[in-house]
């Protein structure tokens, strides 16, 4: 960034290709992107699970990205890496809990993953559907009624259960086109079902249920 555009990443002025806005043109037609124009914005590196190997090969210093992050991000991230590094140095197994991982997902990020630390997988580095903060995956939609949605919760949802007032967004299932604006809103009520599913209701008129399908996330 410094050599290319005279903007130093170490001073919070990175201007690499992944930090720039783009237009998306499909079949000679420009697609509206709203505020999601940073199409090459990669996810945030999450290498806690690789920390024993990183220490073993002789890495002596880590840089934790923190530009424009809030105090919650700084506190949770530095505490988790401090724990992982100390355990790796002591030869102890990594003891990061699922709850800690959920807390790290809840603070602002563009999605977490080991990315190139774990090998080359370009499709995993950039989330083309939404290169911005998504929070915790809560589950998959199983039923859509006239005024409510049923979903089967993910295992991670046990450490961050849905409650009234939480905001959710529905991602189109892999087999559906994600081109339309996302549907979402704040939860008004959560009702557990006998089969383990959760029934979600929302404020009057907050959700267009016709745009949600079984299989959506």
PDB file of C-alpha atoms in Angstrom:
ATOM      1  CA  UNK A   1       0.000   0.000   0.000  1.00  0.00           C
ATOM      2  CA  UNK A   2       2.836   2.393   0.855  1.00  0.00           C
ATOM      3  CA  UNK A   3       4.736   1.604  -2.363  1.00  0.00           C
ATOM      4  CA  UNK A   4       1.641   1.596  -4.553  1.00  0.00           C
ATOM      5  CA  UNK A   5      -0.330   4.576  -3.292  1.00  0.00           C
ATOM      6  CA  UNK A   6       1.816   6.300  -0.676  1.00  0.00           C
ATOM      7  CA  UNK A   7      -0.585   5.206   2.082  1.00  0.00           C
ATOM      8  CA  UNK A   8       0.918   3.255   4.955  1.00  0.00           C
ATOM      9  CA  UNK A   9      -1.080   0.359   6.411  1.00  0.00           C
ATOM     10  CA  UNK A  10       0.894   0.828   9.631  1.00  0.00           C
ATOM     11  CA  UNK A  11      -0.721   4.261   9.950  1.00  0.00           C
ATOM     12  CA  UNK A  12      -4.253   2.994   9.325  1.00  0.00           C
ATOM     13  CA  UNK A  13      -4.327   4.207   5.697  1.00  0.00           C
ATOM     14  CA  UNK A  14      -4.172   0.924   3.771  1.00  0.00           C
ATOM     15  CA  UNK A  15      -5.139   1.287   0.109  1.00  0.00           C
ATOM     16  CA  UNK A  16      -4.579  -2.232  -1.163  1.00  0.00           C
ATOM     17  CA  UNK A  17      -7.033  -3.621  -3.715  1.00  0.00           C
ATOM     18  CA  UNK A  18      -9.040  -5.331  -0.972  1.00  0.00           C
ATOM     19  CA  UNK A  19      -9.741  -1.966   0.714  1.00  0.00           C
ATOM     20  CA  UNK A  20     -11.284  -0.273  -2.330  1.00  0.00           C
ATOM     21  CA  UNK A  21     -14.945  -0.097  -3.494  1.00  0.00           C
ATOM     22  CA  UNK A  22     -15.954  -1.769  -6.747  1.00  0.00           C
ATOM     23  CA  UNK A  23     -18.839  -1.942  -9.203  1.00  0.00           C
ATOM     24  CA  UNK A  24     -20.280  -5.362 -10.046  1.00  0.00           C
ATOM     25  CA  UNK A  25     -21.215  -5.807 -13.717  1.00  0.00           C
ATOM     26  CA  UNK A  26     -23.078  -8.961 -14.785  1.00  0.00           C
ATOM     27  CA  UNK A  27     -23.975  -9.447 -18.474  1.00  0.00           C
ATOM     28  CA  UNK A  28     -23.127  -5.778 -19.140  1.00  0.00           C
ATOM     29  CA  UNK A  29     -25.524  -4.677 -16.394  1.00  0.00           C
ATOM     30  CA  UNK A  30     -24.337  -2.894 -13.269  1.00  0.00           C
ATOM     31  CA  UNK A  31     -25.775  -4.502 -10.156  1.00  0.00           C
ATOM     32  CA  UNK A  32     -26.840  -2.275  -7.231  1.00  0.00           C
ATOM     33  CA  UNK A  33     -24.665  -3.032  -4.214  1.00  0.00           C
ATOM     34  CA  UNK A  34     -25.718  -0.390  -1.700  1.00  0.00           C
ATOM     35  CA  UNK A  35     -23.101  -0.205   1.045  1.00  0.00           C
ATOM     36  CA  UNK A  36     -21.599  -3.605   0.106  1.00  0.00           C
ATOM     37  CA  UNK A  37     -19.222  -2.331  -2.587  1.00  0.00           C
ATOM     38  CA  UNK A  38     -16.034  -3.608  -0.936  1.00  0.00           C
ATOM     39  CA  UNK A  39     -16.227  -6.870  -2.837  1.00  0.00           C
ATOM     40  CA  UNK A  40     -12.639  -7.992  -2.221  1.00  0.00           C
ATOM     41  CA  UNK A  41     -12.638  -7.263   1.498  1.00  0.00           C
ATOM     42  CA  UNK A  42     -11.198 -10.401   3.154  1.00  0.00           C
ATOM     43  CA  UNK A  43     -12.283 -11.898   6.435  1.00  0.00           C
ATOM     44  CA  UNK A  44     -10.359 -11.320   9.659  1.00  0.00           C
ATOM     45  CA  UNK A  45      -7.586 -13.793  10.458  1.00  0.00           C
ATOM     46  CA  UNK A  46      -8.496 -16.178  13.270  1.00  0.00           C
ATOM     47  CA  UNK A  47      -5.562 -18.451  14.044  1.00  0.00           C
ATOM     48  CA  UNK A  48      -6.134 -19.540  17.639  1.00  0.00           C
ATOM     49  CA  UNK A  49      -6.421 -23.196  16.654  1.00  0.00           C
ATOM     50  CA  UNK A  50      -3.091 -22.940  14.783  1.00  0.00           C
ATOM     51  CA  UNK A  51      -1.262 -21.259  17.675  1.00  0.00           C
ATOM     52  CA  UNK A  52       0.565 -24.395  18.926  1.00  0.00           C
ATOM     53  CA  UNK A  53       2.033 -24.918  15.459  1.00  0.00           C
ATOM     54  CA  UNK A  54       2.879 -21.219  15.055  1.00  0.00           C
ATOM     55  CA  UNK A  55       4.817 -21.261  18.327  1.00  0.00           C
ATOM     56  CA  UNK A  56       6.467 -24.593  17.474  1.00  0.00           C
ATOM     57  CA  UNK A  57       7.958 -23.309  14.192  1.00  0.00           C
ATOM     58  CA  UNK A  58       9.604 -20.411  15.995  1.00  0.00           C
ATOM     59  CA  UNK A  59       7.377 -17.358  15.498  1.00  0.00           C
ATOM     60  CA  UNK A  60       8.319 -14.855  18.224  1.00  0.00           C
ATOM     61  CA  UNK A  61       5.823 -12.019  17.686  1.00  0.00           C
ATOM     62  CA  UNK A  62       2.216 -11.656  16.573  1.00  0.00           C
ATOM     63  CA  UNK A  63       0.449  -8.620  15.174  1.00  0.00           C
ATOM     64  CA  UNK A  64      -3.248  -8.482  15.982  1.00  0.00           C
ATOM     65  CA  UNK A  65      -5.224  -6.313  13.578  1.00  0.00           C
ATOM     66  CA  UNK A  66      -7.175  -3.685  15.464  1.00  0.00           C
ATOM     67  CA  UNK A  67      -7.694  -0.670  13.234  1.00  0.00           C
ATOM     68  CA  UNK A  68     -11.063   0.962  13.931  1.00  0.00           C
ATOM     69  CA  UNK A  69     -12.004  -1.834  16.348  1.00  0.00           C
ATOM     70  CA  UNK A  70     -13.761  -1.088  19.628  1.00  0.00           C
ATOM     71  CA  UNK A  71     -12.705  -1.854  23.196  1.00  0.00           C
ATOM     72  CA  UNK A  72     -14.663  -5.137  23.292  1.00  0.00           C
ATOM     73  CA  UNK A  73     -12.759  -6.451  20.285  1.00  0.00           C
ATOM     74  CA  UNK A  74      -9.401  -5.446  21.752  1.00  0.00           C
ATOM     75  CA  UNK A  75     -10.137  -6.993  25.168  1.00  0.00           C
ATOM     76  CA  UNK A  76     -11.562 -10.298  23.912  1.00  0.00           C
ATOM     77  CA  UNK A  77      -8.999 -10.813  21.142  1.00  0.00           C
ATOM     78  CA  UNK A  78      -5.883 -10.024  23.158  1.00  0.00           C
ATOM     79  CA  UNK A  79      -7.101 -12.163  26.080  1.00  0.00           C
ATOM     80  CA  UNK A  80      -7.769 -15.139  23.798  1.00  0.00           C
ATOM     81  CA  UNK A  81      -4.394 -14.923  22.042  1.00  0.00           C
ATOM     82  CA  UNK A  82      -2.587 -14.391  25.354  1.00  0.00           C
ATOM     83  CA  UNK A  83      -4.180 -17.589  26.645  1.00  0.00           C
ATOM     84  CA  UNK A  84      -3.390 -19.531  23.456  1.00  0.00           C
ATOM     85  CA  UNK A  85       0.248 -18.365  23.357  1.00  0.00           C
ATOM     86  CA  UNK A  86       0.835 -19.124  27.043  1.00  0.00           C
ATOM     87  CA  UNK A  87      -0.614 -22.615  26.676  1.00  0.00           C
ATOM     88  CA  UNK A  88       1.455 -23.276  23.561  1.00  0.00           C
ATOM     89  CA  UNK A  89       4.667 -22.169  25.297  1.00  0.00           C
ATOM     90  CA  UNK A  90       3.862 -24.410  28.256  1.00  0.00           C
ATOM     91  CA  UNK A  91       3.157 -27.398  25.996  1.00  0.00           C
ATOM     92  CA  UNK A  92      -0.471 -27.531  27.131  1.00  0.00           C
ATOM     93  CA  UNK A  93      -3.420 -28.325  24.853  1.00  0.00           C
ATOM     94  CA  UNK A  94      -5.430 -25.353  23.653  1.00  0.00           C
ATOM     95  CA  UNK A  95      -8.358 -24.774  26.014  1.00  0.00           C
ATOM     96  CA  UNK A  96     -10.293 -22.041  24.179  1.00  0.00           C
ATOM     97  CA  UNK A  97     -13.963 -22.815  24.864  1.00  0.00           C
ATOM     98  CA  UNK A  98     -16.877 -22.665  22.406  1.00  0.00           C
ATOM     99  CA  UNK A  99     -18.273 -19.777  24.457  1.00  0.00           C
ATOM    100  CA  UNK A 100     -15.069 -17.785  23.967  1.00  0.00           C
ATOM    101  CA  UNK A 101     -15.240 -18.418  20.237  1.00  0.00           C
ATOM    102  CA  UNK A 102     -18.852 -17.238  20.112  1.00  0.00           C
ATOM    103  CA  UNK A 103     -17.889 -14.066  21.981  1.00  0.00           C
ATOM    104  CA  UNK A 104     -15.173 -13.402  19.395  1.00  0.00           C
ATOM    105  CA  UNK A 105     -17.738 -13.832  16.602  1.00  0.00           C
ATOM    106  CA  UNK A 106     -20.125 -11.392  18.265  1.00  0.00           C
ATOM    107  CA  UNK A 107     -17.716  -8.442  18.289  1.00  0.00           C
ATOM    108  CA  UNK A 108     -17.228  -6.698  14.964  1.00  0.00           C
ATOM    109  CA  UNK A 109     -15.387  -8.655  12.269  1.00  0.00           C
ATOM    110  CA  UNK A 110     -15.699  -9.409   8.566  1.00  0.00           C
ATOM    111  CA  UNK A 111     -15.902 -13.116   9.336  1.00  0.00           C
ATOM    112  CA  UNK A 112     -13.276 -15.247  11.078  1.00  0.00           C
ATOM    113  CA  UNK A 113     -11.059 -17.974   9.654  1.00  0.00           C
ATOM    114  CA  UNK A 114      -7.462 -19.252   9.460  1.00  0.00           C
ATOM    115  CA  UNK A 115      -7.315 -18.526   5.701  1.00  0.00           C
ATOM    116  CA  UNK A 116      -3.756 -18.785   4.297  1.00  0.00           C
ATOM    117  CA  UNK A 117      -2.364 -19.986   7.629  1.00  0.00           C
ATOM    118  CA  UNK A 118      -4.211 -23.244   6.988  1.00  0.00           C
ATOM    119  CA  UNK A 119      -3.452 -23.439   3.258  1.00  0.00           C
ATOM    120  CA  UNK A 120      -4.551 -21.851  -0.011  1.00  0.00           C
ATOM    121  CA  UNK A 121      -8.312 -21.539  -0.479  1.00  0.00           C
ATOM    122  CA  UNK A 122      -9.174 -18.261  -2.176  1.00  0.00           C
ATOM    123  CA  UNK A 123     -12.904 -18.930  -2.062  1.00  0.00           C
ATOM    124  CA  UNK A 124     -12.795 -18.948   1.748  1.00  0.00           C
ATOM    125  CA  UNK A 125     -10.829 -15.719   2.148  1.00  0.00           C
ATOM    126  CA  UNK A 126     -13.518 -13.413   0.739  1.00  0.00           C
ATOM    127  CA  UNK A 127     -17.194 -13.911   1.504  1.00  0.00           C
ATOM    128  CA  UNK A 128     -18.732 -12.763  -1.739  1.00  0.00           C
ATOM    129  CA  UNK A 129     -22.286 -12.666  -0.422  1.00  0.00           C
ATOM    130  CA  UNK A 130     -21.552 -10.235   2.376  1.00  0.00           C
ATOM    131  CA  UNK A 131     -18.009  -8.990   3.120  1.00  0.00           C
ATOM    132  CA  UNK A 132     -18.975  -7.426   6.438  1.00  0.00           C
ATOM    133  CA  UNK A 133     -19.901  -8.335   9.990  1.00  0.00           C
ATOM    134  CA  UNK A 134     -22.432 -11.155  10.269  1.00  0.00           C
ATOM    135  CA  UNK A 135     -22.259 -12.228  13.897  1.00  0.00           C
ATOM    136  CA  UNK A 136     -23.052 -15.768  15.061  1.00  0.00           C
ATOM    137  CA  UNK A 137     -24.758 -18.320  12.804  1.00  0.00           C
ATOM    138  CA  UNK A 138     -27.962 -19.099  14.671  1.00  0.00           C
ATOM    139  CA  UNK A 139     -29.519 -21.832  12.553  1.00  0.00           C
ATOM    140  CA  UNK A 140     -31.315 -22.847   9.361  1.00  0.00           C
ATOM    141  CA  UNK A 141     -34.919 -22.008   8.445  1.00  0.00           C
ATOM    142  CA  UNK A 142     -37.238 -25.018   8.314  1.00  0.00           C
ATOM    143  CA  UNK A 143     -40.708 -23.387   8.056  1.00  0.00           C
ATOM    144  CA  UNK A 144     -42.018 -20.019   6.954  1.00  0.00           C
ATOM    145  CA  UNK A 145     -45.556 -19.131   8.036  1.00  0.00           C
ATOM    146  CA  UNK A 146     -47.594 -16.028   7.328  1.00  0.00           C
ATOM    147  CA  UNK A 147     -46.167 -14.089  10.275  1.00  0.00           C
ATOM    148  CA  UNK A 148     -43.363 -16.178  11.793  1.00  0.00           C
ATOM    149  CA  UNK A 149     -40.332 -18.315  11.034  1.00  0.00           C
ATOM    150  CA  UNK A 150     -39.133 -21.639  12.420  1.00  0.00           C
ATOM    151  CA  UNK A 151     -35.455 -22.500  12.479  1.00  0.00           C
ATOM    152  CA  UNK A 152     -33.311 -25.347  13.772  1.00  0.00           C
ATOM    153  CA  UNK A 153     -30.548 -23.808  15.891  1.00  0.00           C
ATOM    154  CA  UNK A 154     -26.863 -24.503  15.322  1.00  0.00           C
ATOM    155  CA  UNK A 155     -24.821 -26.009  18.143  1.00  0.00           C
ATOM    156  CA  UNK A 156     -23.055 -22.646  18.587  1.00  0.00           C
ATOM    157  CA  UNK A 157     -26.406 -21.011  19.353  1.00  0.00           C
ATOM    158  CA  UNK A 158     -26.369 -22.682  22.781  1.00  0.00           C
ATOM    159  CA  UNK A 159     -23.664 -20.221  23.834  1.00  0.00           C
ATOM    160  CA  UNK A 160     -25.547 -17.219  22.425  1.00  0.00           C
ATOM    161  CA  UNK A 161     -29.280 -18.048  22.571  1.00  0.00           C
ATOM    162  CA  UNK A 162     -31.687 -15.826  20.681  1.00  0.00           C
ATOM    163  CA  UNK A 163     -33.780 -13.509  22.819  1.00  0.00           C
ATOM    164  CA  UNK A 164     -36.304 -10.721  22.215  1.00  0.00           C
ATOM    165  CA  UNK A 165     -34.592  -7.609  20.926  1.00  0.00           C
ATOM    166  CA  UNK A 166     -31.803  -9.436  19.070  1.00  0.00           C
ATOM    167  CA  UNK A 167     -31.305  -8.500  15.443  1.00  0.00           C
ATOM    168  CA  UNK A 168     -31.201 -11.257  12.828  1.00  0.00           C
ATOM    169  CA  UNK A 169     -30.626 -11.323   9.094  1.00  0.00           C
ATOM    170  CA  UNK A 170     -31.586 -14.145   6.730  1.00  0.00           C
ATOM    171  CA  UNK A 171     -28.995 -15.295   4.192  1.00  0.00           C
ATOM    172  CA  UNK A 172     -30.271 -16.916   1.015  1.00  0.00           C
ATOM    173  CA  UNK A 173     -29.593 -20.651   0.900  1.00  0.00           C
ATOM    174  CA  UNK A 174     -26.692 -21.752  -1.309  1.00  0.00           C
ATOM    175  CA  UNK A 175     -29.063 -22.784  -4.095  1.00  0.00           C
ATOM    176  CA  UNK A 176     -30.771 -19.369  -4.217  1.00  0.00           C
ATOM    177  CA  UNK A 177     -29.550 -16.132  -5.774  1.00  0.00           C
ATOM    178  CA  UNK A 178     -28.376 -13.630  -3.138  1.00  0.00           C
ATOM    179  CA  UNK A 179     -28.812 -10.608  -5.414  1.00  0.00           C
ATOM    180  CA  UNK A 180     -31.871  -9.153  -3.684  1.00  0.00           C
ATOM    181  CA  UNK A 181     -31.478  -7.075  -0.501  1.00  0.00           C
ATOM    182  CA  UNK A 182     -31.299  -9.157   2.664  1.00  0.00           C
ATOM    183  CA  UNK A 183     -34.356  -9.646   4.827  1.00  0.00           C
ATOM    184  CA  UNK A 184     -34.055  -9.171   8.576  1.00  0.00           C
ATOM    185  CA  UNK A 185     -35.205  -7.371  11.680  1.00  0.00           C
ATOM    186  CA  UNK A 186     -35.375  -7.490  15.464  1.00  0.00           C
ATOM    187  CA  UNK A 187     -36.878 -10.515  17.174  1.00  0.00           C
ATOM    188  CA  UNK A 188     -40.092  -9.843  19.092  1.00  0.00           C
ATOM    189  CA  UNK A 189     -40.592 -13.276  20.649  1.00  0.00           C
ATOM    190  CA  UNK A 190     -38.811 -16.676  20.723  1.00  0.00           C
ATOM    191  CA  UNK A 191     -40.859 -19.841  21.337  1.00  0.00           C
ATOM    192  CA  UNK A 192     -39.072 -23.227  21.703  1.00  0.00           C
ATOM    193  CA  UNK A 193     -40.842 -26.125  19.961  1.00  0.00           C
ATOM    194  CA  UNK A 194     -41.045 -29.768  21.031  1.00  0.00           C
ATOM    195  CA  UNK A 195     -38.841 -30.867  18.109  1.00  0.00           C
ATOM    196  CA  UNK A 196     -36.023 -28.528  19.162  1.00  0.00           C
ATOM    197  CA  UNK A 197     -36.825 -25.811  16.636  1.00  0.00           C
ATOM    198  CA  UNK A 198     -37.341 -22.173  17.560  1.00  0.00           C
ATOM    199  CA  UNK A 199     -40.316 -20.120  16.426  1.00  0.00           C
ATOM    200  CA  UNK A 200     -39.411 -16.468  15.829  1.00  0.00           C
ATOM    201  CA  UNK A 201     -41.890 -13.631  15.599  1.00  0.00           C
ATOM    202  CA  UNK A 202     -41.058 -10.056  14.664  1.00  0.00           C
ATOM    203  CA  UNK A 203     -42.581  -6.617  14.999  1.00  0.00           C
ATOM    204  CA  UNK A 204     -45.627  -5.891  12.872  1.00  0.00           C
ATOM    205  CA  UNK A 205     -44.520  -5.271   9.284  1.00  0.00           C
ATOM    206  CA  UNK A 206     -40.814  -5.620  10.096  1.00  0.00           C
ATOM    207  CA  UNK A 207     -40.298  -8.698   7.892  1.00  0.00           C
ATOM    208  CA  UNK A 208     -41.396  -9.604   4.382  1.00  0.00           C
ATOM    209  CA  UNK A 209     -41.885 -13.331   4.973  1.00  0.00           C
ATOM    210  CA  UNK A 210     -42.467 -13.976   1.259  1.00  0.00           C
ATOM    211  CA  UNK A 211     -38.743 -13.384   0.705  1.00  0.00           C
ATOM    212  CA  UNK A 212     -37.620 -16.074   3.183  1.00  0.00           C
ATOM    213  CA  UNK A 213     -37.390 -19.752   2.197  1.00  0.00           C
ATOM    214  CA  UNK A 214     -36.744 -23.020   4.054  1.00  0.00           C
ATOM    215  CA  UNK A 215     -33.017 -23.678   3.912  1.00  0.00           C
ATOM    216  CA  UNK A 216     -32.045 -20.041   4.411  1.00  0.00           C
ATOM    217  CA  UNK A 217     -29.549 -19.301   7.175  1.00  0.00           C
TER     218      UNK A 217
END
